[in-house]
XYZ file of C-alpha atoms in Angstrom:
733
model
C 0.000 0.000 0.000
C 1.350 3.398 -0.982
C 2.083 5.643 2.044
C -0.102 8.796 2.323
C 2.896 11.115 2.045
C 3.883 9.470 -1.251
C 0.312 9.787 -2.537
C 0.272 13.440 -1.591
C 3.582 14.046 -3.349
C 2.475 12.240 -6.536
C -0.706 14.309 -6.643
C 1.317 17.480 -6.028
C 3.629 16.552 -8.930
C 0.640 16.445 -11.266
C -0.661 19.752 -9.924
C 2.581 21.752 -9.707
C 4.742 19.985 -12.289
C 5.343 23.168 -14.270
C 6.785 24.879 -11.192
C 9.182 21.959 -10.783
C 10.104 22.125 -14.472
C 10.745 25.862 -14.127
C 13.029 25.282 -11.121
C 14.878 22.523 -13.009
C 15.378 24.744 -16.061
C 16.556 27.671 -13.893
C 19.151 25.559 -12.070
C 20.353 23.933 -15.295
C 20.652 27.353 -16.921
C 22.681 28.643 -13.974
C 24.956 25.611 -14.165
C 25.425 26.224 -17.892
C 26.438 29.817 -17.245
C 28.922 28.613 -14.626
C 30.277 25.931 -16.992
C 31.156 28.377 -19.790
C 33.038 30.715 -17.468
C 36.846 30.821 -18.114
C 39.180 29.183 -15.595
C 40.154 31.650 -12.830
C 43.699 32.925 -12.395
C 45.832 31.026 -9.854
C 45.764 32.213 -6.245
C 48.437 31.211 -3.726
C 48.052 30.510 -0.022
C 51.077 31.165 2.211
C 51.008 29.674 5.717
C 53.276 30.120 8.745
C 53.100 28.939 12.349
C 53.436 30.772 15.658
C 53.990 29.025 18.965
C 53.935 30.123 22.578
C 57.114 31.519 24.165
C 58.346 31.497 27.778
C 61.327 33.228 29.462
C 64.225 30.878 30.195
C 64.951 32.147 33.747
C 62.477 33.897 36.072
C 63.057 35.304 39.552
C 60.018 37.517 39.943
C 56.629 36.021 40.753
C 54.893 38.552 38.496
C 56.658 37.320 35.362
C 54.603 34.075 34.969
C 51.385 36.031 35.503
C 52.286 38.550 32.781
C 53.246 35.734 30.423
C 50.020 33.850 31.174
C 47.950 36.947 30.399
C 49.878 37.375 27.172
C 49.246 33.746 26.188
C 45.506 34.462 25.844
C 45.598 35.127 22.119
C 42.568 36.014 19.973
C 42.163 36.754 16.299
C 41.425 40.389 17.104
C 44.653 40.611 19.104
C 46.802 39.184 16.301
C 45.189 41.327 13.607
C 45.057 44.479 15.682
C 45.204 47.834 13.861
C 48.775 48.395 15.091
C 49.959 45.104 13.519
C 48.173 45.823 10.234
C 49.542 49.375 10.072
C 53.097 48.134 10.716
C 52.878 45.468 7.960
C 51.191 47.924 5.595
C 54.020 50.432 5.993
C 56.646 47.721 5.538
C 55.101 45.900 2.528
C 53.466 48.923 0.836
C 50.076 47.135 0.880
C 46.739 48.834 1.754
C 45.462 47.892 5.231
C 42.083 46.811 3.818
C 43.735 44.210 1.560
C 45.794 42.837 4.447
C 42.767 42.548 6.698
C 40.749 40.932 3.887
C 43.331 38.355 2.753
C 44.906 37.454 6.128
C 43.379 34.550 8.046
C 44.107 33.364 11.593
C 43.474 29.789 12.763
C 43.760 29.388 16.529
C 44.601 25.937 17.973
C 41.641 23.811 19.003
C 41.380 21.875 22.231
C 43.545 18.754 22.100
C 45.425 19.913 18.967
C 49.102 21.041 18.846
C 49.566 24.570 20.254
C 50.325 26.209 16.901
C 48.685 29.354 15.538
C 48.326 29.272 11.758
C 48.896 32.551 9.905
C 47.609 32.471 6.314
C 47.670 35.005 3.531
C 46.032 34.654 0.101
C 47.411 36.529 -2.887
C 48.043 36.239 -6.628
C 51.869 36.515 -6.215
C 53.593 33.542 -4.590
C 56.663 35.451 -3.339
C 54.634 38.363 -2.036
C 52.248 36.090 -0.154
C 55.234 34.432 1.548
C 56.750 37.814 2.440
C 53.414 39.019 3.814
C 53.158 36.004 6.135
C 56.726 36.577 7.390
C 56.016 40.271 8.004
C 52.746 39.474 9.788
C 54.362 36.948 12.124
C 57.239 39.303 12.965
C 54.839 42.167 13.680
C 52.660 39.914 15.861
C 55.680 38.793 17.926
C 56.791 42.402 18.431
C 53.276 43.483 19.290
C 52.977 40.699 21.895
C 56.287 41.796 23.472
C 55.092 45.389 23.557
C 51.776 44.419 25.128
C 53.527 42.387 27.861
C 55.913 45.260 28.637
C 52.988 47.645 28.742
C 51.240 45.345 31.212
C 54.302 45.528 33.503
C 54.409 49.351 33.307
C 50.675 49.611 33.957
C 51.007 47.264 36.941
C 53.814 49.390 38.430
C 51.790 52.579 37.969
C 48.724 50.985 39.533
C 50.719 49.774 42.564
C 52.267 53.207 43.060
C 48.861 54.831 42.778
C 47.365 52.538 45.414
C 50.468 52.828 47.645
C 49.740 56.498 48.425
C 46.402 55.976 50.257
C 47.773 52.867 51.988
C 50.694 54.903 53.373
C 48.346 57.634 54.590
C 46.063 55.082 56.242
C 49.051 53.478 58.010
C 50.220 56.837 59.367
C 46.732 57.677 60.617
C 46.422 54.304 62.406
C 49.828 54.795 64.088
C 48.859 58.299 65.257
C 45.612 57.015 66.758
C 47.473 54.291 68.668
C 50.005 56.821 69.956
C 47.243 59.204 71.102
C 45.428 56.376 72.876
C 48.568 55.325 74.736
C 49.171 58.922 75.781
C 45.694 59.150 77.387
C 45.021 55.644 78.676
C 48.535 54.289 78.964
C 48.933 55.133 82.669
C 45.694 53.337 83.603
C 46.688 50.287 81.613
C 50.132 50.291 83.269
C 48.572 50.448 86.751
C 46.265 47.581 85.827
C 49.216 45.552 84.539
C 51.156 45.908 87.862
C 48.055 45.105 90.019
C 47.812 48.511 91.873
C 44.075 48.895 91.362
C 43.043 45.731 93.232
C 45.332 46.736 96.129
C 43.821 50.221 96.239
C 40.315 48.742 96.228
C 41.219 46.421 99.117
C 42.756 49.342 101.104
C 39.606 51.384 100.568
C 37.457 48.513 101.767
C 39.602 48.128 104.930
C 39.355 51.862 105.610
C 35.594 51.689 105.281
C 35.466 48.816 107.745
C 37.531 50.827 110.324
C 35.334 53.886 109.842
C 32.175 51.850 110.307
C 33.592 50.444 113.577
C 34.453 53.955 114.744
C 30.974 55.194 113.848
C 29.394 52.312 115.743
C 31.500 53.188 118.863
C 30.572 56.855 118.619
C 26.915 55.954 118.218
C 27.098 53.882 121.413
C 28.586 56.814 123.355
C 25.980 59.179 121.935
C 23.171 56.840 122.967
C 24.646 56.548 126.498
C 24.975 60.314 127.034
C 21.560 60.946 125.485
C 19.926 58.508 127.921
C 21.712 60.152 130.901
C 20.881 63.690 129.773
C 17.430 62.895 128.423
C 18.125 64.941 125.343
C 19.065 64.184 121.789
C 22.269 65.691 120.428
C 20.309 68.436 118.710
C 18.334 69.182 121.893
C 21.549 69.142 123.952
C 23.085 71.676 121.559
C 20.091 73.995 122.024
C 19.919 73.551 125.784
C 23.629 74.169 126.264
C 23.527 77.277 124.139
C 20.523 78.691 125.932
C 21.766 77.814 129.427
C 25.144 79.424 128.825
C 23.700 82.797 127.743
C 23.744 85.401 130.636
C 20.935 87.479 129.152
C 18.632 84.530 129.080
C 19.640 83.743 132.683
C 18.757 87.337 133.698
C 15.427 87.097 131.866
C 14.805 83.840 133.688
C 15.339 85.580 137.047
C 13.050 88.510 136.182
C 10.330 86.208 134.866
C 10.597 84.064 137.996
C 10.343 87.215 140.193
C 7.284 88.442 138.262
C 5.578 85.090 138.465
C 6.242 84.864 142.207
C 4.729 88.313 142.699
C 1.675 87.321 140.624
C 1.163 84.232 142.734
C 1.291 86.317 145.912
C -1.088 89.036 144.606
C -3.474 86.510 143.102
C -4.725 85.665 146.553
C -5.857 89.247 147.255
C -6.445 90.759 143.842
C -8.637 89.805 141.004
C -7.285 89.097 137.534
C -8.528 92.392 136.156
C -6.823 94.380 138.826
C -4.472 96.938 137.333
C -1.529 95.480 139.149
C -2.323 91.989 137.878
C -2.770 93.248 134.364
C 0.517 95.122 134.570
C 2.330 92.011 135.812
C 0.870 89.868 133.036
C 1.947 92.390 130.464
C 5.372 92.485 131.991
C 5.561 88.660 131.951
C 4.463 88.637 128.310
C 7.157 91.148 127.444
C 9.746 88.982 129.183
C 8.590 85.937 127.159
C 8.895 87.841 123.907
C 12.377 88.968 124.877
C 13.167 85.386 125.819
C 12.019 84.091 122.419
C 13.943 86.731 120.556
C 17.096 86.095 122.531
C 16.829 82.328 122.216
C 16.445 82.670 118.460
C 19.571 84.781 118.367
C 21.493 82.309 120.514
C 20.559 79.076 118.785
C 21.267 80.237 115.276
C 20.080 83.082 113.209
C 16.628 83.980 114.446
C 15.391 80.385 114.620
C 16.911 79.187 111.347
C 19.374 76.751 112.970
C 16.777 75.069 115.227
C 13.006 74.715 115.194
C 10.972 77.498 116.909
C 9.980 76.779 120.529
C 7.360 78.173 122.876
C 8.262 80.200 125.915
C 7.896 77.277 128.304
C 10.159 75.099 126.099
C 12.741 77.847 125.971
C 12.698 78.264 129.744
C 12.952 74.495 130.191
C 15.841 74.052 127.688
C 17.786 77.013 129.068
C 17.802 75.864 132.677
C 20.668 73.328 132.605
C 23.004 73.242 135.529
C 26.796 73.322 134.960
C 27.177 69.535 135.242
C 24.514 68.835 132.717
C 25.924 71.526 130.494
C 29.263 69.650 130.509
C 27.478 66.404 129.568
C 25.637 68.207 126.756
C 28.970 69.541 125.483
C 30.425 66.022 125.410
C 27.326 64.796 123.519
C 27.716 67.510 120.924
C 31.388 66.662 120.519
C 30.541 63.015 119.876
C 27.886 64.025 117.345
C 30.425 66.157 115.504
C 32.936 63.308 115.500
C 30.295 60.932 114.119
C 29.488 63.287 111.255
C 33.193 63.546 110.433
C 33.548 59.771 110.394
C 30.424 59.444 108.226
C 31.834 61.882 105.694
C 35.080 59.949 105.572
C 33.122 56.714 105.043
C 31.145 58.208 102.172
C 34.318 59.563 100.587
C 35.928 56.135 100.894
C 32.884 54.475 99.286
C 33.021 56.911 96.360
C 36.722 56.286 95.958
C 36.149 52.520 95.926
C 33.400 52.871 93.290
C 35.648 54.969 91.107
C 38.414 52.420 91.448
C 36.010 49.614 90.611
C 34.695 51.480 87.544
C 38.203 52.133 86.379
C 39.135 48.496 86.975
C 36.034 47.345 85.041
C 36.930 49.592 82.106
C 40.439 48.176 81.852
C 39.431 45.204 79.576
C 37.559 47.530 77.161
C 40.517 49.863 77.063
C 42.836 46.937 76.520
C 40.592 45.639 73.714
C 40.457 49.086 72.182
C 44.233 49.318 72.282
C 44.538 45.806 70.816
C 42.137 46.776 68.020
C 44.116 49.876 67.205
C 47.341 47.920 67.354
C 45.839 45.245 65.057
C 44.716 47.916 62.602
C 48.261 49.259 62.544
C 49.569 45.717 61.930
C 47.108 45.150 59.062
C 47.987 48.399 57.377
C 51.669 47.696 57.922
C 51.317 44.212 56.378
C 49.467 45.676 53.370
C 52.112 48.364 52.997
C 54.913 45.783 53.153
C 53.082 43.530 50.673
C 52.650 46.354 48.183
C 56.285 47.351 48.557
C 57.296 43.731 47.902
C 54.974 43.490 44.898
C 56.306 46.782 43.519
C 59.876 45.532 43.731
C 58.857 42.176 42.216
C 57.023 43.863 39.324
C 60.020 46.088 38.569
C 62.168 42.958 38.477
C 59.634 41.299 36.125
C 60.078 44.181 33.691
C 63.561 42.935 32.877
C 62.378 39.294 32.486
C 59.263 39.830 30.346
C 59.490 38.650 26.730
C 56.995 38.147 23.882
C 54.355 35.436 24.406
C 54.760 34.347 20.779
C 57.641 33.090 18.712
C 57.982 31.993 15.104
C 57.955 28.201 14.715
C 60.997 26.677 12.970
C 58.854 24.824 10.386
C 59.094 27.773 7.998
C 56.535 29.196 5.578
C 54.688 26.987 3.089
C 53.078 28.232 -0.147
C 50.413 26.241 -2.053
C 47.909 27.038 -4.785
C 44.602 27.984 -3.223
C 42.116 27.635 -6.092
C 41.664 24.395 -8.012
C 40.863 23.886 -11.714
C 37.200 23.764 -12.728
C 35.212 20.525 -13.010
C 34.617 20.899 -16.740
C 31.476 21.640 -18.747
C 30.058 18.083 -18.637
C 30.502 17.636 -14.878
C 29.105 21.100 -14.155
C 26.018 20.463 -16.312
C 25.522 17.038 -14.721
C 25.767 18.491 -11.227
C 23.362 21.258 -12.253
C 20.883 18.671 -13.572
C 20.988 16.731 -10.292
C 20.548 19.895 -8.225
C 17.749 21.033 -10.586
C 15.832 17.787 -10.140
C 16.211 18.013 -6.372
C 15.206 21.716 -6.324
C 12.134 21.050 -8.463
C 11.045 18.219 -6.194
C 11.520 20.318 -3.078
C 9.620 23.228 -4.631
C 6.678 20.968 -5.524
C 6.616 19.561 -1.999
C 6.691 23.043 -0.412
C 3.887 24.287 -2.682
C 1.756 21.287 -1.725
C 2.347 21.968 1.966
C 1.396 25.636 1.504
C -1.744 24.785 -0.474
C -3.828 24.275 2.668
C -5.970 21.457 1.189
C -6.314 17.761 1.904
C -4.628 15.758 -0.829
C -5.499 12.211 0.199
C -8.313 10.314 1.849
C -6.032 9.477 4.786
C -5.486 13.175 5.580
C -9.237 13.840 5.682
C -9.824 10.783 7.862
C -7.046 11.832 10.263
C -8.525 15.330 10.617
C -11.960 13.874 11.415
C -10.527 11.434 13.951
C -8.694 14.257 15.748
C -12.063 15.975 16.264
C -13.989 12.800 17.163
C -16.281 13.104 14.130
C -17.643 9.675 13.002
C -16.806 8.633 9.435
C -20.085 7.402 7.898
C -18.854 6.460 4.463
C -16.085 6.574 1.881
C -17.319 7.206 -1.658
C -14.933 6.442 -4.531
C -14.047 8.624 -7.474
C -16.217 7.887 -10.543
C -14.949 7.504 -14.114
C -16.091 10.024 -16.750
C -17.142 8.927 -20.254
C -19.515 10.707 -22.609
C -21.201 13.406 -20.529
C -21.939 17.007 -21.305
C -20.211 19.568 -19.131
C -23.513 21.014 -17.853
C -24.925 17.654 -16.719
C -24.421 16.030 -13.321
C -23.797 12.259 -13.405
C -26.073 10.023 -11.333
C -26.056 6.240 -11.001
C -29.551 5.328 -12.124
C -28.526 1.945 -13.560
C -29.430 -1.067 -11.454
C -26.013 -2.697 -11.906
C -23.856 0.375 -11.220
C -20.796 -0.712 -9.181
C -20.813 2.576 -7.253
C -24.250 2.108 -5.693
C -22.750 -0.450 -3.322
C -20.826 2.343 -1.503
C -23.993 4.450 -1.164
C -25.893 1.439 0.124
C -23.179 1.029 2.798
C -23.528 4.737 3.650
C -27.301 4.349 3.943
C -27.017 1.448 6.374
C -24.439 3.346 8.455
C -26.877 6.244 8.768
C -29.417 3.889 10.319
C -26.963 3.018 13.148
C -25.478 6.481 13.736
C -27.973 7.404 16.473
C -30.369 5.709 18.875
C -33.347 6.216 16.545
C -33.186 5.925 12.726
C -32.422 9.115 10.815
C -35.485 10.042 8.777
C -34.715 13.621 7.686
C -31.056 14.104 6.791
C -29.303 17.390 5.943
C -26.246 17.228 3.649
C -23.765 20.103 3.423
C -20.025 20.806 3.134
C -17.553 23.389 4.373
C -16.610 24.596 0.862
C -17.693 24.521 -2.730
C -17.100 21.787 -5.326
C -16.894 18.998 -2.736
C -19.696 16.925 -4.384
C -22.438 17.204 -1.733
C -25.207 17.526 -4.380
C -23.782 14.523 -6.227
C -23.754 12.540 -2.956
C -27.309 13.647 -2.122
C -28.685 12.479 -5.491
C -26.929 9.129 -5.482
C -27.756 8.479 -1.813
C -31.411 9.146 -2.636
C -31.182 6.716 -5.570
C -29.602 4.046 -3.339
C -32.357 4.505 -0.724
C -35.087 4.266 -3.385
C -33.464 1.131 -4.844
C -33.655 -0.388 -1.343
C -37.447 0.001 -1.398
C -37.629 3.111 0.763
C -40.017 5.872 -0.187
C -37.360 8.601 -0.585
C -37.628 12.370 -1.130
C -34.752 14.647 -2.215
C -35.228 18.366 -1.422
C -32.966 20.816 -3.219
C -32.617 23.537 -0.564
C -29.867 25.444 -2.384
C -32.004 28.403 -3.506
C -28.949 30.299 -4.674
C -28.222 27.927 -7.615
C -30.271 26.373 -10.433
C -31.851 22.969 -9.952
C -30.049 19.766 -11.018
C -33.294 17.764 -11.327
C -32.966 17.529 -15.128
C -30.281 14.854 -14.613
C -33.176 12.624 -13.404
C -35.328 13.764 -16.340
C -37.538 15.844 -14.046
C -38.781 19.012 -15.679
C -38.735 22.288 -13.719
C -40.971 25.311 -14.150
C -38.995 28.604 -14.468
C -42.031 30.469 -13.161
C -41.528 28.981 -9.680
C -38.718 31.453 -8.973
C -41.225 34.302 -9.217
C -43.440 33.082 -6.345
C -41.333 30.578 -4.350
C -43.574 30.733 -1.261
C -46.583 29.725 -3.310
C -44.478 26.983 -4.855
C -43.589 25.498 -1.449
C -47.119 26.051 -0.158
C -48.483 23.429 -2.593
C -46.792 20.110 -1.705
C -48.640 18.149 -4.377
C -47.269 20.376 -7.117
C -43.693 20.911 -5.864
C -43.016 17.197 -5.137
C -42.142 15.500 -8.457
C -41.870 11.788 -9.213
C -38.633 10.581 -10.814
C -39.631 8.551 -13.868
C -36.585 6.277 -14.107
C -36.224 5.396 -10.402
C -39.022 3.761 -8.473
C -39.879 5.192 -4.985
C -37.809 8.351 -5.635
C -39.283 11.840 -5.463
C -37.628 15.231 -5.703
C -38.480 18.846 -4.791
C -36.557 20.859 -7.394
C -35.071 24.158 -6.363
C -36.842 27.247 -7.760
C -33.538 29.085 -7.573
C -31.803 31.228 -7.993
C -34.227 33.474 -6.059
C -33.956 36.697 -4.090
C -33.707 36.525 -0.285
C -33.259 32.752 -0.022
C -32.806 32.868 3.753
C -36.261 34.416 4.202
C -37.798 31.631 2.124
C -36.021 28.957 4.173
C -37.436 30.514 7.366
C -40.963 30.798 5.944
C -43.893 28.911 7.408
C -44.672 27.392 3.980
C -41.344 25.567 3.854
C -41.629 24.522 7.497
C -45.085 23.011 6.838
C -43.644 21.210 3.853
C -40.840 19.675 5.969
C -43.351 18.638 8.634
C -45.667 17.111 6.011
C -42.966 15.090 4.178
C -41.656 13.652 7.473
C -44.918 11.661 7.739
C -45.313 10.829 4.055
C -41.794 9.520 3.255
C -39.468 6.931 4.744
C -36.290 8.942 4.087
C -35.846 12.653 3.305
C -32.553 14.139 2.097
C -32.090 17.925 2.137
C -29.289 19.327 -0.039
C -28.058 22.729 1.275
C -25.324 25.206 0.240
C -21.787 25.103 1.683
C -21.259 26.466 5.208
C -18.583 28.872 4.011
C -21.023 30.409 1.488
C -24.032 31.064 3.754
C -25.893 29.913 6.884
C -28.795 28.213 5.051
C -27.800 24.787 6.415
C -27.899 26.091 9.997
C -31.403 27.503 9.421
C -32.775 24.134 8.300
C -30.851 21.903 10.748
C -33.392 22.263 13.634
C -36.104 20.722 11.343
C -33.970 17.637 10.616
C -32.596 14.645 12.543
C -28.993 15.693 12.040
C -26.354 17.080 9.730
C -23.694 15.259 7.672
C -20.624 16.964 6.189
C -19.179 16.016 2.791
C -15.390 16.338 2.346
C -13.387 15.737 -0.810
C -9.609 15.398 -1.232
C -7.967 18.077 -3.409
C -10.932 20.407 -2.709
C -11.540 20.554 1.059
C -9.385 23.138 2.825
C -7.951 21.990 6.137
C -8.383 25.390 7.798
C -12.087 25.641 6.907
C -12.654 22.052 7.970
C -11.094 22.649 11.400
C -12.961 25.929 11.913
C -16.461 24.680 11.065
C -16.125 21.201 12.580
C -14.919 22.650 15.891
C -17.813 25.112 16.010
C -20.361 22.400 15.159
C -19.034 19.887 17.720
C -18.919 22.517 20.467
C -22.488 23.643 19.788
C -25.186 22.027 21.944
C -28.039 22.924 19.546
C -26.640 21.423 16.332
C -26.381 17.642 15.950
C -23.462 16.648 13.715
C -24.004 12.971 12.826
C -20.712 12.498 11.000
C -18.910 13.045 7.723
C -18.549 11.493 4.253
C -15.326 11.359 2.223
C -16.205 11.829 -1.457
C -13.906 11.143 -4.415
C -11.639 8.804 -2.418
C -8.868 6.714 -3.935
C -10.365 3.297 -3.304
C -10.786 0.112 -5.351
C -14.019 -0.322 -7.347
C -14.939 -3.653 -8.942
C -15.806 -2.679 -12.554
C -16.972 -5.462 -14.929
C -16.884 -5.154 -18.723
C -18.744 -7.034 -21.513
C -18.342 -7.244 -25.221
C -21.665 -5.441 -25.658
C -20.034 -2.202 -24.523
C -16.637 -1.784 -26.184
C -14.316 0.847 -24.806
C -14.763 4.197 -26.537
C -11.818 5.664 -28.352
C -12.095 8.980 -26.525
C -12.055 7.468 -23.004
C -9.504 9.166 -20.743
C -9.451 8.410 -16.982
C -9.194 11.330 -14.519
C -5.695 12.099 -13.258
C -4.648 11.598 -9.667
C -6.057 9.128 -7.226
C -9.183 8.328 -9.241
C -7.590 5.464 -11.244
C -7.649 1.901 -9.876
C -4.831 1.128 -7.475
C -3.489 -1.845 -9.463
C -2.401 0.457 -12.285
C -4.548 -1.267 -14.942
C -6.550 0.801 -17.371
C -10.167 0.716 -16.113
C -12.788 -0.832 -18.375
C -16.155 0.558 -19.224
C -18.863 -1.184 -17.158
C -21.820 -2.951 -18.636
C -24.095 -0.102 -17.726
C -23.101 3.503 -18.386
C -21.202 4.987 -15.404
C -20.364 8.685 -14.879
C -17.995 10.614 -12.676
C -18.610 13.673 -10.475
C -17.102 16.861 -11.794
C -16.563 20.110 -9.888
C -20.109 20.325 -8.634
C -21.403 22.312 -5.684
């Protein structure tokens, strides 16, 4: 069996053969033009080799690094403008010619480390001289680049050495300033003086606390004996020692004694009693004023007291005054000791704080010292690198050297193949180009070429294949007639009978009203509708064929059914009379047809009319099988208007006519729609075997020519004319 791709290519050869012939002729013509061209002048290729170069003795560490950088060679490096200008000045050759004719081949991985320098020119000696000049200039340029790298490295080190030196000096100054301020404290901490001072302060505090406790005991003892606190003893001693207060005490005592004596004989309001009270009050005021003066600044040093308190506190005898003096002395001593204790505590806290800050200060000094060491190490490293780089300047050499193999010169262009070989090669290329062009044109055509391509497209979209109808042979048939198989022994009716039986099993209930359409024109849907109706009538089914394509003339004359041209004037009246629009086919029993009155104006309005709808409802009950032939989906929506009044829709596809893009577009929309029932598809004009029998009664006509392409029998034999006359579908709607 021939593969589908081969079938497609054979069909494309028949369709686009002239394009292939044109490509073949064009290539052969070009090869002829090339063949008659004169042999080109000789061109010579000179080739030299460069290899890597290393210094014999190296002391500086920078030298290998410079040489390694110089060993990274590129084509742009070797053919730099400086090299080309140097060779151009030496050889008197334009730089553009040197850059155009010079070629560099760098060594590949795993190959010998040789760089190939090639130069192409018409003069053998000049090409050799150019290669020698190029290699010499490249070696000198590599040496110059390496020396420049050393100079640039020295300049860069010197440039970076300036800020490093400044940073080192700044770090050393900071360390020196820190030692000047905190060095003494760190030295004391190192010799252990701070812990000793803290211990001495703690011992002093302990002695002071013992002394304060002893003083407090003495103060408590004297206070209990005197009955006064130290503050009260201070006031009492001061008041008792004042002579004025003592005199006021005497006068007040005298006045009070006199008042006690006179109180027995005189009333309180007696003038003498009043005078004595006033006098006593004056003495008390003087006593308060004097006591305030004695005890400290008008009462500021001690709290204010009443007259009785003043008299009581100022009446100490000499012995008690001595005890009060001792108590005040002890109180003063205690305050002194307390102040010393507080001063010692503050000193200890300061020592402790200073001792606690010693680690931070030590860390800070270590950090500054480390920073100085880092900067010093960087400075020393840069100084070492600077000296090493200056030493490398004397050791640096070119990274390239000329290999000892020498320069080879060979002829670059070869003699031509000759006229015969060139024409033969052109013929082979022309045949191949023509074949490729035909294949590309077939791929760009956008149509299905074989039955297998149509079937594959339907299977991708889950559309059932209801039947495969073969291509029909054409004999004596006028161009305006449509062939139908009305003969009882037609070999093609077997395929339509198979299609009819498949339609009965396509759904749960038998299909009674079937709508036939296609996605494009000239796919043979009308031809399939007529022959399917004939096959159904031959099977004994009362069959009706309705031509619903109101945009085209009727094809009923192929069944010898006459049509009335006047029906196109009043099509609604025509469809409103079923008995007159339904015609009996004279040559086929059980077959009826409703010819199209077309072409008419506004066909869509007629298809939506109530007259046509009543007709479809009436014929559903009167006939066993109704076939409705409608226009293509790409031409109009007439098929979609009639589909709701049928049991389903069937698409007709035909190789060489059905476009794959239209098929995909309309099939996807129909399968996704929930209102339209797509029963399946039919492949018309397929390349399939048909059993055709011949008899002596029907000799083969002299003008019989089978259709080209896949319509001939697969065994390659010339088909015979059948016993009954058989026709083929042409480019019908």
